[in-house]
PDB file of C-alpha atoms in Angstrom:
ATOM      1  CA  MET A1146     110.158 197.120  68.179  1.00  0.00           C
ATOM      2  CA  LYS A1147     108.674 194.687  65.718  1.00  0.00           C
ATOM      3  CA  LYS A1148     112.113 193.195  65.113  1.00  0.00           C
ATOM      4  CA  GLN A1149     112.567 192.721  68.855  1.00  0.00           C
ATOM      5  CA  ARG A1150     109.217 190.985  69.241  1.00  0.00           C
ATOM      6  CA  GLY A1151     110.090 188.793  66.282  1.00  0.00           C
ATOM      7  CA  LYS A1152     113.355 187.789  67.935  1.00  0.00           C
ATOM      8  CA  GLN A1153     111.486 186.954  71.185  1.00  0.00           C
ATOM      9  CA  ILE A1154     109.013 184.750  69.340  1.00  0.00           C
ATOM     10  CA  ILE A1155     111.861 182.961  67.583  1.00  0.00           C
ATOM     11  CA  LEU A1156     113.579 182.422  70.956  1.00  0.00           C
ATOM     12  CA  TRP A1157     110.376 181.083  72.543  1.00  0.00           C
ATOM     13  CA  VAL A1158     109.772 178.700  69.644  1.00  0.00           C
ATOM     14  CA  GLY A1159     113.385 177.602  69.734  1.00  0.00           C
ATOM     15  CA  SER A1160     113.241 176.986  73.483  1.00  0.00           C
ATOM     16  CA  PHE A1161     109.984 175.093  73.135  1.00  0.00           C
ATOM     17  CA  LEU A1162     111.406 172.874  70.403  1.00  0.00           C
ATOM     18  CA  LEU A1163     114.518 172.266  72.519  1.00  0.00           C
ATOM     19  CA  LEU A1164     112.334 171.185  75.438  1.00  0.00           C
ATOM     20  CA  LEU A1165     110.423 168.812  73.180  1.00  0.00           C
ATOM     21  CA  ILE A1166     113.662 167.273  71.935  1.00  0.00           C
ATOM     22  CA  ILE A1167     115.020 166.883  75.474  1.00  0.00           C
ATOM     23  CA  SER A1168     111.716 165.377  76.633  1.00  0.00           C
ATOM     24  CA  ALA A1169     111.640 162.978  73.701  1.00  0.00           C
ATOM     25  CA  CYS A1170     115.218 161.892  74.392  1.00  0.00           C
ATOM     26  CA  SER A1171     114.434 161.346  78.073  1.00  0.00           C
ATOM     27  CA  THR A1172     111.334 159.294  77.227  1.00  0.00           C
ATOM     28  CA  SER A1173     113.279 157.290  74.665  1.00  0.00           C
ATOM     29  CA  ASN A1174     116.037 156.597  77.190  1.00  0.00           C
ATOM     30  CA  ALA A1175     113.459 155.610  79.835  1.00  0.00           C
ATOM     31  CA  ASN A1176     111.661 153.279  77.424  1.00  0.00           C
ATOM     32  CA  SER A1177     114.969 151.847  76.339  1.00  0.00           C
ATOM     33  CA  SER A1178     115.872 151.275  79.990  1.00  0.00           C
ATOM     34  CA  VAL A1179     112.549 149.525  80.714  1.00  0.00           C
ATOM     35  CA  SER A1180     112.917 147.430  77.551  1.00  0.00           C
ATOM     36  CA  ASP A1181     116.429 146.413  78.560  1.00  0.00           C
ATOM     37  CA  GLU A1182     115.226 145.502  82.043  1.00  0.00           C
ATOM     38  CA  GLN A1183     112.391 143.373  80.641  1.00  0.00           C
ATOM     39  CA  LYS A1184     114.766 141.680  78.235  1.00  0.00           C
ATOM     40  CA  GLU A1185     117.253 141.039  81.017  1.00  0.00           C
ATOM     41  CA  GLU A1186     114.462 139.633  83.235  1.00  0.00           C
ATOM     42  CA  SER A1187     113.239 137.276  80.506  1.00  0.00           C
ATOM     43  CA  GLU A1188     116.785 136.060  79.887  1.00  0.00           C
ATOM     44  CA  LYS A1189     117.552 135.246  83.526  1.00  0.00           C
ATOM     45  CA  THR A1190     118.365 131.597  84.150  1.00  0.00           C
ATOM     46  CA  VAL A1191     118.903 129.407  87.177  1.00  0.00           C
ATOM     47  CA  GLN A1192     120.824 126.202  87.743  1.00  0.00           C
ATOM     48  CA  TYR A1193     118.625 123.112  88.058  1.00  0.00           C
ATOM     49  CA  THR A1194     119.621 119.511  88.742  1.00  0.00           C
ATOM     50  CA  THR A1195     117.366 117.167  86.782  1.00  0.00           C
ATOM     51  CA  ILE A1196     116.039 113.832  88.020  1.00  0.00           C
ATOM     52  CA  THR A1197     118.836 112.183  86.008  1.00  0.00           C
ATOM     53  CA  GLY A1198     121.439 114.121  88.000  1.00  0.00           C
ATOM     54  CA  LYS A1199     122.426 116.465  85.172  1.00  0.00           C
ATOM     55  CA  GLN A1200     122.891 120.180  85.866  1.00  0.00           C
ATOM     56  CA  VAL A1201     121.258 122.487  83.333  1.00  0.00           C
ATOM     57  CA  GLU A1202     120.353 126.148  83.019  1.00  0.00           C
ATOM     58  CA  ILE A1203     116.618 126.791  82.804  1.00  0.00           C
ATOM     59  CA  PRO A1204     114.590 130.024  82.553  1.00  0.00           C
ATOM     60  CA  ALA A1205     114.063 131.577  85.969  1.00  0.00           C
ATOM     61  CA  ASP A1206     110.540 132.609  85.009  1.00  0.00           C
ATOM     62  CA  PRO A1207     109.357 130.652  81.933  1.00  0.00           C
ATOM     63  CA  LYS A1208     106.431 132.169  80.078  1.00  0.00           C
ATOM     64  CA  ARG A1209     105.700 129.505  77.441  1.00  0.00           C
ATOM     65  CA  VAL A1210     105.914 125.928  78.708  1.00  0.00           C
ATOM     66  CA  VAL A1211     105.257 122.771  76.715  1.00  0.00           C
ATOM     67  CA  TYR A1212     104.538 119.792  78.969  1.00  0.00           C
ATOM     68  CA  ILE A1213     104.490 116.272  77.555  1.00  0.00           C
ATOM     69  CA  GLY A1214     102.864 114.039  80.156  1.00  0.00           C
ATOM     70  CA  GLN A1215      99.573 112.947  81.685  1.00  0.00           C
ATOM     71  CA  THR A1216      99.427 115.197  84.760  1.00  0.00           C
ATOM     72  CA  ILE A1217      98.510 118.519  83.145  1.00  0.00           C
ATOM     73  CA  GLY A1218      96.155 119.139  86.104  1.00  0.00           C
ATOM     74  CA  ASP A1219      99.164 119.835  88.347  1.00  0.00           C
ATOM     75  CA  PHE A1220     100.346 122.603  86.027  1.00  0.00           C
ATOM     76  CA  LEU A1221      96.885 124.147  85.827  1.00  0.00           C
ATOM     77  CA  ALA A1222      96.432 124.048  89.596  1.00  0.00           C
ATOM     78  CA  MET A1223      99.801 125.744  90.110  1.00  0.00           C
ATOM     79  CA  GLY A1224      99.158 128.448  87.503  1.00  0.00           C
ATOM     80  CA  ILE A1225     102.059 127.448  85.262  1.00  0.00           C
ATOM     81  CA  PRO A1226     101.762 128.972  81.739  1.00  0.00           C
ATOM     82  CA  VAL A1227     101.410 125.825  79.611  1.00  0.00           C
ATOM     83  CA  VAL A1228     100.961 126.538  75.891  1.00  0.00           C
ATOM     84  CA  GLY A1229     101.144 122.921  74.665  1.00  0.00           C
ATOM     85  CA  ASN A1230     100.418 119.431  75.983  1.00  0.00           C
ATOM     86  CA  ASN A1231      99.481 115.963  74.740  1.00  0.00           C
ATOM     87  CA  LEU A1232      95.891 116.604  75.794  1.00  0.00           C
ATOM     88  CA  PRO A1233      93.633 113.692  76.812  1.00  0.00           C
ATOM     89  CA  GLN A1234      91.273 112.515  74.073  1.00  0.00           C
ATOM     90  CA  ASP A1235      88.430 111.891  76.505  1.00  0.00           C
ATOM     91  CA  ILE A1236      88.342 115.038  78.629  1.00  0.00           C
ATOM     92  CA  PRO A1237      87.780 114.209  82.338  1.00  0.00           C
ATOM     93  CA  SER A1238      85.092 116.227  84.105  1.00  0.00           C
ATOM     94  CA  TYR A1239      87.607 118.000  86.344  1.00  0.00           C
ATOM     95  CA  TYR A1240      89.320 119.528  83.271  1.00  0.00           C
ATOM     96  CA  GLU A1241      86.127 121.100  81.968  1.00  0.00           C
ATOM     97  CA  GLY A1242      86.804 124.659  80.838  1.00  0.00           C
ATOM     98  CA  ARG A1243      90.421 124.500  82.002  1.00  0.00           C
ATOM     99  CA  LEU A1244      92.199 123.420  78.806  1.00  0.00           C
ATOM    100  CA  GLU A1245      91.219 126.353  76.602  1.00  0.00           C
ATOM    101  CA  GLY A1246      94.190 127.973  74.887  1.00  0.00           C
ATOM    102  CA  ILE A1247      96.438 124.917  75.286  1.00  0.00           C
ATOM    103  CA  VAL A1248      97.468 123.376  71.953  1.00  0.00           C
ATOM    104  CA  ASP A1249      97.362 119.592  71.614  1.00  0.00           C
ATOM    105  CA  VAL A1250     100.874 118.543  70.531  1.00  0.00           C
ATOM    106  CA  GLY A1251     100.017 114.818  70.371  1.00  0.00           C
ATOM    107  CA  ASN A1252     102.064 111.835  71.556  1.00  0.00           C
ATOM    108  CA  PRO A1253     104.991 111.916  72.034  1.00  0.00           C
ATOM    109  CA  GLY A1254     104.868 115.534  70.840  1.00  0.00           C
ATOM    110  CA  ASP A1255     104.862 116.715  67.228  1.00  0.00           C
ATOM    111  CA  LEU A1256     108.101 118.647  66.676  1.00  0.00           C
ATOM    112  CA  GLU A1257     106.694 121.067  64.112  1.00  0.00           C
ATOM    113  CA  THR A1258     103.716 121.940  66.339  1.00  0.00           C
ATOM    114  CA  ILE A1259     105.954 122.434  69.363  1.00  0.00           C
ATOM    115  CA  LEU A1260     108.363 124.600  67.371  1.00  0.00           C
ATOM    116  CA  SER A1261     105.468 126.825  66.257  1.00  0.00           C
ATOM    117  CA  LEU A1262     104.540 127.444  69.917  1.00  0.00           C
ATOM    118  CA  LYS A1263     107.960 129.029  70.581  1.00  0.00           C
ATOM    119  CA  PRO A1264     108.373 127.496  74.065  1.00  0.00           C
ATOM    120  CA  ASP A1265     111.052 128.712  76.434  1.00  0.00           C
ATOM    121  CA  LEU A1266     110.932 125.458  78.423  1.00  0.00           C
ATOM    122  CA  ILE A1267     109.882 121.883  77.582  1.00  0.00           C
ATOM    123  CA  ILE A1268     109.060 119.364  80.330  1.00  0.00           C
ATOM    124  CA  ASN A1269     109.294 115.845  78.893  1.00  0.00           C
ATOM    125  CA  GLY A1270     107.591 113.002  80.746  1.00  0.00           C
ATOM    126  CA  TYR A1271     108.458 110.534  77.964  1.00  0.00           C
ATOM    127  CA  TYR A1272     112.211 111.075  78.029  1.00  0.00           C
ATOM    128  CA  LYS A1273     112.983 107.404  78.775  1.00  0.00           C
ATOM    129  CA  ALA A1274     110.836 105.875  76.052  1.00  0.00           C
ATOM    130  CA  GLU A1275     111.799 108.385  73.352  1.00  0.00           C
ATOM    131  CA  ALA A1276     115.517 109.187  73.713  1.00  0.00           C
ATOM    132  CA  ASP A1277     115.956 110.421  70.111  1.00  0.00           C
ATOM    133  CA  HIS A1278     112.788 112.483  70.374  1.00  0.00           C
ATOM    134  CA  ASN A1279     114.053 114.019  73.608  1.00  0.00           C
ATOM    135  CA  GLU A1280     117.222 115.073  71.802  1.00  0.00           C
ATOM    136  CA  ALA A1281     115.163 116.692  69.033  1.00  0.00           C
ATOM    137  CA  LEU A1282     113.052 118.564  71.590  1.00  0.00           C
ATOM    138  CA  SER A1283     116.171 119.953  73.257  1.00  0.00           C
ATOM    139  CA  LYS A1284     117.074 121.670  69.981  1.00  0.00           C
ATOM    140  CA  ILE A1285     113.801 123.615  70.120  1.00  0.00           C
ATOM    141  CA  ALA A1286     114.119 124.798  73.728  1.00  0.00           C
ATOM    142  CA  THR A1287     115.676 123.788  77.036  1.00  0.00           C
ATOM    143  CA  THR A1288     114.192 120.352  77.719  1.00  0.00           C
ATOM    144  CA  ILE A1289     114.216 118.660  81.115  1.00  0.00           C
ATOM    145  CA  PRO A1290     113.165 115.113  82.037  1.00  0.00           C
ATOM    146  CA  PHE A1291     110.215 114.651  84.358  1.00  0.00           C
ATOM    147  CA  ASN A1292     108.564 111.621  85.968  1.00  0.00           C
ATOM    148  CA  PRO A1293     104.749 112.041  85.958  1.00  0.00           C
ATOM    149  CA  ALA A1294     104.338 108.588  87.527  1.00  0.00           C
ATOM    150  CA  LEU A1295     105.613 109.800  90.906  1.00  0.00           C
ATOM    151  CA  PRO A1296     102.993 110.184  93.673  1.00  0.00           C
ATOM    152  CA  TYR A1297     101.643 113.730  93.717  1.00  0.00           C
ATOM    153  CA  THR A1298     103.573 114.604  96.888  1.00  0.00           C
ATOM    154  CA  GLU A1299     106.907 113.966  95.147  1.00  0.00           C
ATOM    155  CA  ARG A1300     105.802 115.178  91.725  1.00  0.00           C
ATOM    156  CA  VAL A1301     104.507 118.548  92.914  1.00  0.00           C
ATOM    157  CA  LYS A1302     107.581 119.096  95.077  1.00  0.00           C
ATOM    158  CA  GLU A1303     109.756 118.618  91.979  1.00  0.00           C
ATOM    159  CA  MET A1304     107.577 121.074  90.054  1.00  0.00           C
ATOM    160  CA  GLY A1305     108.112 123.596  92.841  1.00  0.00           C
ATOM    161  CA  ASN A1306     111.870 123.211  92.350  1.00  0.00           C
ATOM    162  CA  ILE A1307     111.620 123.664  88.585  1.00  0.00           C
ATOM    163  CA  PHE A1308     109.416 126.749  88.651  1.00  0.00           C
ATOM    164  CA  GLY A1309     110.639 128.399  91.844  1.00  0.00           C
ATOM    165  CA  LYS A1310     107.328 127.677  93.558  1.00  0.00           C
ATOM    166  CA  GLN A1311     108.626 125.650  96.496  1.00  0.00           C
ATOM    167  CA  GLU A1312     106.451 127.397  99.059  1.00  0.00           C
ATOM    168  CA  GLU A1313     103.293 127.077  96.984  1.00  0.00           C
ATOM    169  CA  ALA A1314     104.041 123.398  96.314  1.00  0.00           C
ATOM    170  CA  ALA A1315     104.509 122.723 100.035  1.00  0.00           C
ATOM    171  CA  GLN A1316     101.206 124.454 100.836  1.00  0.00           C
ATOM    172  CA  LEU A1317      99.303 122.448  98.212  1.00  0.00           C
ATOM    173  CA  ILE A1318     100.785 119.151  99.410  1.00  0.00           C
ATOM    174  CA  ALA A1319      99.899 119.989 103.026  1.00  0.00           C
ATOM    175  CA  LYS A1320      96.362 120.978 101.997  1.00  0.00           C
ATOM    176  CA  TYR A1321      95.610 117.718 100.184  1.00  0.00           C
ATOM    177  CA  LYS A1322      97.288 115.597 102.826  1.00  0.00           C
ATOM    178  CA  GLU A1323      94.939 117.142 105.384  1.00  0.00           C
ATOM    179  CA  GLN A1324      91.906 116.539 103.156  1.00  0.00           C
ATOM    180  CA  SER A1325      92.987 112.916 102.676  1.00  0.00           C
ATOM    181  CA  LYS A1326      93.370 112.440 106.425  1.00  0.00           C
ATOM    182  CA  GLU A1327      89.944 113.918 107.124  1.00  0.00           C
ATOM    183  CA  MET A1328      88.362 111.590 104.563  1.00  0.00           C
ATOM    184  CA  PHE A1329      90.028 108.406 105.798  1.00  0.00           C
ATOM    185  CA  ASP A1330      89.278 109.319 109.417  1.00  0.00           C
ATOM    186  CA  LYS A1331      85.578 109.240 108.502  1.00  0.00           C
ATOM    187  CA  PHE A1332      85.967 105.751 107.005  1.00  0.00           C
ATOM    188  CA  GLN A1333      87.220 104.441 110.370  1.00  0.00           C
ATOM    189  CA  LEU A1334      89.280 101.692 108.748  1.00  0.00           C
ATOM    190  CA  ALA A1335      90.380  98.806 110.924  1.00  0.00           C
ATOM    191  CA  ASP A1336      94.098  98.382 111.486  1.00  0.00           C
ATOM    192  CA  GLY A1337      95.525  96.548 108.458  1.00  0.00           C
ATOM    193  CA  GLU A1338      92.326  96.807 106.385  1.00  0.00           C
ATOM    194  CA  THR A1339      93.430  96.279 102.781  1.00  0.00           C
ATOM    195  CA  ALA A1340      92.267  97.335  99.336  1.00  0.00           C
ATOM    196  CA  THR A1341      93.075  96.307  95.774  1.00  0.00           C
ATOM    197  CA  ILE A1342      92.736  98.357  92.611  1.00  0.00           C
ATOM    198  CA  PHE A1343      91.808  96.338  89.538  1.00  0.00           C
ATOM    199  CA  TYR A1344      91.864  97.994  86.126  1.00  0.00           C
ATOM    200  CA  GLN A1345      89.813  96.581  83.240  1.00  0.00           C
ATOM    201  CA  LEU A1346      91.311  97.701  79.929  1.00  0.00           C
ATOM    202  CA  GLY A1347      89.749  95.883  77.014  1.00  0.00           C
ATOM    203  CA  LYS A1348      90.054  92.176  77.674  1.00  0.00           C
ATOM    204  CA  THR A1349      93.040  92.611  79.988  1.00  0.00           C
ATOM    205  CA  LEU A1350      92.692  92.859  83.769  1.00  0.00           C
ATOM    206  CA  TYR A1351      95.436  94.677  85.664  1.00  0.00           C
ATOM    207  CA  VAL A1352      96.294  95.109  89.324  1.00  0.00           C
ATOM    208  CA  MET A1353      97.535  98.619  90.073  1.00  0.00           C
ATOM    209  CA  GLY A1354     100.247  99.686  92.509  1.00  0.00           C
ATOM    210  CA  ASP A1355     100.697 102.897  94.480  1.00  0.00           C
ATOM    211  CA  ARG A1356     100.611 105.306  91.536  1.00  0.00           C
ATOM    212  CA  SER A1357      97.725 107.472  90.249  1.00  0.00           C
ATOM    213  CA  LEU A1358      94.627 106.463  92.260  1.00  0.00           C
ATOM    214  CA  GLY A1359      96.864 104.082  94.203  1.00  0.00           C
ATOM    215  CA  ALA A1360      98.793 107.060  95.608  1.00  0.00           C
ATOM    216  CA  ILE A1361      95.573 108.028  97.418  1.00  0.00           C
ATOM    217  CA  ILE A1362      94.264 104.553  98.250  1.00  0.00           C
ATOM    218  CA  TYR A1363      97.600 103.474  99.746  1.00  0.00           C
ATOM    219  CA  GLY A1364      98.691 106.906 100.925  1.00  0.00           C
ATOM    220  CA  GLU A1365      99.138 108.145 104.460  1.00  0.00           C
ATOM    221  CA  ASN A1366      96.112 107.146 106.613  1.00  0.00           C
ATOM    222  CA  GLY A1367      94.818 105.009 103.712  1.00  0.00           C
ATOM    223  CA  PHE A1368      94.320 101.297 103.138  1.00  0.00           C
ATOM    224  CA  ALA A1369      97.008  98.722 103.788  1.00  0.00           C
ATOM    225  CA  VAL A1370      98.606  97.015 100.763  1.00  0.00           C
ATOM    226  CA  PRO A1371      97.747  93.319 100.204  1.00  0.00           C
ATOM    227  CA  PRO A1372     100.875  91.123 100.408  1.00  0.00           C
ATOM    228  CA  ALA A1373     100.638  89.979  96.761  1.00  0.00           C
ATOM    229  CA  VAL A1374     100.413  93.585  95.538  1.00  0.00           C
ATOM    230  CA  LYS A1375     103.438  94.527  97.624  1.00  0.00           C
ATOM    231  CA  LYS A1376     105.467  91.535  96.467  1.00  0.00           C
ATOM    232  CA  ASN A1377     104.650  91.730  92.747  1.00  0.00           C
ATOM    233  CA  ILE A1378     104.440  95.499  92.250  1.00  0.00           C
ATOM    234  CA  LEU A1379     105.638  97.780  95.051  1.00  0.00           C
ATOM    235  CA  ASP A1380     108.769  95.755  95.829  1.00  0.00           C
ATOM    236  CA  LYS A1381     109.833  95.635  92.176  1.00  0.00           C
ATOM    237  CA  GLU A1382     111.643  98.669  90.808  1.00  0.00           C
ATOM    238  CA  GLY A1383     109.963 100.293  87.832  1.00  0.00           C
ATOM    239  CA  VAL A1384     106.769  98.234  88.099  1.00  0.00           C
ATOM    240  CA  SER A1385     103.512 100.176  88.494  1.00  0.00           C
ATOM    241  CA  PHE A1386     101.031  97.435  87.582  1.00  0.00           C
ATOM    242  CA  VAL A1387     100.771  93.796  86.481  1.00  0.00           C
ATOM    243  CA  ASN A1388      98.228  92.019  84.313  1.00  0.00           C
ATOM    244  CA  ILE A1389      96.662  88.938  85.869  1.00  0.00           C
ATOM    245  CA  SER A1390      94.358  86.075  84.999  1.00  0.00           C
ATOM    246  CA  GLU A1391      91.080  85.481  86.801  1.00  0.00           C
ATOM    247  CA  GLU A1392      92.537  82.337  88.360  1.00  0.00           C
ATOM    248  CA  VAL A1393      94.756  84.375  90.696  1.00  0.00           C
ATOM    249  CA  LEU A1394      92.136  86.954  91.705  1.00  0.00           C
ATOM    250  CA  SER A1395      91.960  85.642  95.259  1.00  0.00           C
ATOM    251  CA  GLU A1396      95.726  86.103  95.740  1.00  0.00           C
ATOM    252  CA  PHE A1397      95.531  89.838  95.019  1.00  0.00           C
ATOM    253  CA  ALA A1398      92.073  90.684  96.347  1.00  0.00           C
ATOM    254  CA  GLY A1399      91.999  92.799  99.526  1.00  0.00           C
ATOM    255  CA  ASP A1400      89.180  93.702 101.930  1.00  0.00           C
ATOM    256  CA  HIS A1401      87.947  96.348  99.461  1.00  0.00           C
ATOM    257  CA  LEU A1402      88.017  96.114  95.672  1.00  0.00           C
ATOM    258  CA  PHE A1403      88.156  99.248  93.519  1.00  0.00           C
ATOM    259  CA  VAL A1404      87.381  98.224  89.945  1.00  0.00           C
ATOM    260  CA  VAL A1405      88.480 100.909  87.474  1.00  0.00           C
ATOM    261  CA  VAL A1406      86.849 100.498  84.056  1.00  0.00           C
ATOM    262  CA  GLN A1407      88.172 102.139  80.898  1.00  0.00           C
ATOM    263  CA  ASP A1408      85.515 104.200  79.131  1.00  0.00           C
ATOM    264  CA  ASP A1409      84.916 102.063  76.042  1.00  0.00           C
ATOM    265  CA  GLY A1410      82.477  99.345  75.044  1.00  0.00           C
ATOM    266  CA  GLU A1411      84.848  96.393  75.190  1.00  0.00           C
ATOM    267  CA  SER A1412      86.210  97.297  78.624  1.00  0.00           C
ATOM    268  CA  LYS A1413      82.711  97.779  80.051  1.00  0.00           C
ATOM    269  CA  THR A1414      81.541  94.456  78.586  1.00  0.00           C
ATOM    270  CA  GLU A1415      84.541  92.615  80.025  1.00  0.00           C
ATOM    271  CA  ALA A1416      84.100  94.272  83.427  1.00  0.00           C
ATOM    272  CA  ASP A1417      80.434  93.248  83.529  1.00  0.00           C
ATOM    273  CA  ARG A1418      81.453  89.703  82.627  1.00  0.00           C
ATOM    274  CA  LEU A1419      84.082  89.667  85.385  1.00  0.00           C
ATOM    275  CA  LEU A1420      81.576  90.808  88.008  1.00  0.00           C
ATOM    276  CA  GLN A1421      79.254  87.960  87.018  1.00  0.00           C
ATOM    277  CA  ARG A1422      81.888  85.212  87.122  1.00  0.00           C
ATOM    278  CA  PRO A1423      81.492  82.498  89.790  1.00  0.00           C
ATOM    279  CA  ILE A1424      85.123  83.005  90.901  1.00  0.00           C
ATOM    280  CA  TRP A1425      84.402  86.700  91.552  1.00  0.00           C
ATOM    281  CA  ALA A1426      81.532  85.774  93.842  1.00  0.00           C
ATOM    282  CA  THR A1427      83.878  83.712  96.042  1.00  0.00           C
ATOM    283  CA  LEU A1428      85.965  86.729  97.061  1.00  0.00           C
ATOM    284  CA  PRO A1429      85.345  87.865 100.680  1.00  0.00           C
ATOM    285  CA  ALA A1430      85.189  91.542  99.640  1.00  0.00           C
ATOM    286  CA  VAL A1431      82.429  90.718  97.145  1.00  0.00           C
ATOM    287  CA  GLN A1432      80.475  88.754  99.733  1.00  0.00           C
ATOM    288  CA  LYS A1433      80.665  91.711 102.140  1.00  0.00           C
ATOM    289  CA  GLY A1434      79.615  94.208  99.458  1.00  0.00           C
ATOM    290  CA  ASN A1435      82.971  95.991  99.459  1.00  0.00           C
ATOM    291  CA  VAL A1436      83.214  96.397  95.684  1.00  0.00           C
ATOM    292  CA  HIS A1437      83.470  99.896  94.186  1.00  0.00           C
ATOM    293  CA  VAL A1438      83.239 100.239  90.394  1.00  0.00           C
ATOM    294  CA  ILE A1439      84.593 103.574  89.165  1.00  0.00           C
ATOM    295  CA  PRO A1440      85.244 105.327  85.821  1.00  0.00           C
ATOM    296  CA  SER A1441      88.830 105.459  84.549  1.00  0.00           C
ATOM    297  CA  GLU A1442      88.954 109.272  84.719  1.00  0.00           C
ATOM    298  CA  TRP A1443      89.449 108.911  88.478  1.00  0.00           C
ATOM    299  CA  ASN A1444      92.569 106.776  88.117  1.00  0.00           C
ATOM    300  CA  THR A1445      94.644 109.829  88.923  1.00  0.00           C
ATOM    301  CA  ASP A1446      96.181 111.879  91.699  1.00  0.00           C
ATOM    302  CA  ASN A1447      96.713 115.113  89.759  1.00  0.00           C
ATOM    303  CA  LEU A1448      96.042 118.233  91.808  1.00  0.00           C
ATOM    304  CA  LEU A1449      93.085 119.427  89.765  1.00  0.00           C
ATOM    305  CA  ALA A1450      91.266 116.135  90.372  1.00  0.00           C
ATOM    306  CA  LEU A1451      92.037 115.702  94.074  1.00  0.00           C
ATOM    307  CA  GLU A1452      89.491 118.218  95.366  1.00  0.00           C
ATOM    308  CA  GLN A1453      86.695 116.270  93.650  1.00  0.00           C
ATOM    309  CA  LEU A1454      88.258 112.865  94.249  1.00  0.00           C
ATOM    310  CA  PHE A1455      88.024 113.302  98.021  1.00  0.00           C
ATOM    311  CA  LYS A1456      84.293 113.895  97.534  1.00  0.00           C
ATOM    312  CA  GLN A1457      83.885 110.955  95.155  1.00  0.00           C
ATOM    313  CA  MET A1458      85.510 108.303  97.332  1.00  0.00           C
ATOM    314  CA  PRO A1459      82.969 108.513 100.191  1.00  0.00           C
ATOM    315  CA  GLN A1460      80.236 108.041  97.557  1.00  0.00           C
ATOM    316  CA  TRP A1461      81.974 104.931  96.256  1.00  0.00           C
ATOM    317  CA  MET A1462      82.400 103.585  99.763  1.00  0.00           C
ATOM    318  CA  ASP A1463      78.667 104.065 100.415  1.00  0.00           C
ATOM    319  CA  GLN A1464      77.768 101.989  97.367  1.00  0.00           C
ATOM    320  CA  GLN A1465      77.861  98.726  99.258  1.00  0.00           C
TER     321      GLN A1465
END
């Protein structure tokens, strides 16, 4: 009887151990299956045609992106996982609290720092100026050229194509176009009312085209472009701005003057001097009080800034 009970116990223990082994094998196979699926998902690629016309394979769902360019606000607004960027030295107010966790890779991007970030995709906005550097970046991870100087409508659309966020990009563009329209409708601009964007950088005075802040000023429903700005900037391929002397101010000056001043002592001193010059006082826009002096942080059309920019512009316009 005791022998029989002993045999039963041995059978129960054996069966129990067998069940444990089977269960462990099943769990192991399941985990292995999940792991394989995750690995397969992370290795998925898609075909992408770059702005240079080259076809490349890029990650379908990149998790660690290094972006070298000045429009990091677009990436933040679209929720793209940026781990490295050539971060601005003077942090604009609209970036406050938004750059944490992003490593500054410097200009045009320190190779050792970028390598340590283990990116799966590099977006290079300096590909034209640094051809050799672009080649070195491509050895770290798939690197694609990008043009951050495009107006936000074109730039964000391209980002949608890169990251498979076409619908989100279209919605964001539509949203900010509507906000821009609502703002300019309130200004009640006359037909053909023009504006000029001057930029004081140190001792040099520039006239800006339709990029950065100009993409908003001259955008749909916005100000008309003065003939001299159109002729010397917009009509010339690859030209976004020109530096001018004070003697030709009247040729470029429109009905409204937006004076962007770089945030440093020399630029501010030179801007103050310009605004006190007799030739400045002769401009019709100055005589009508249509001069709007603004900090350089607003010389942008990145998505993260636009929400606040559409609130700032009416304040500038009221400062007559």
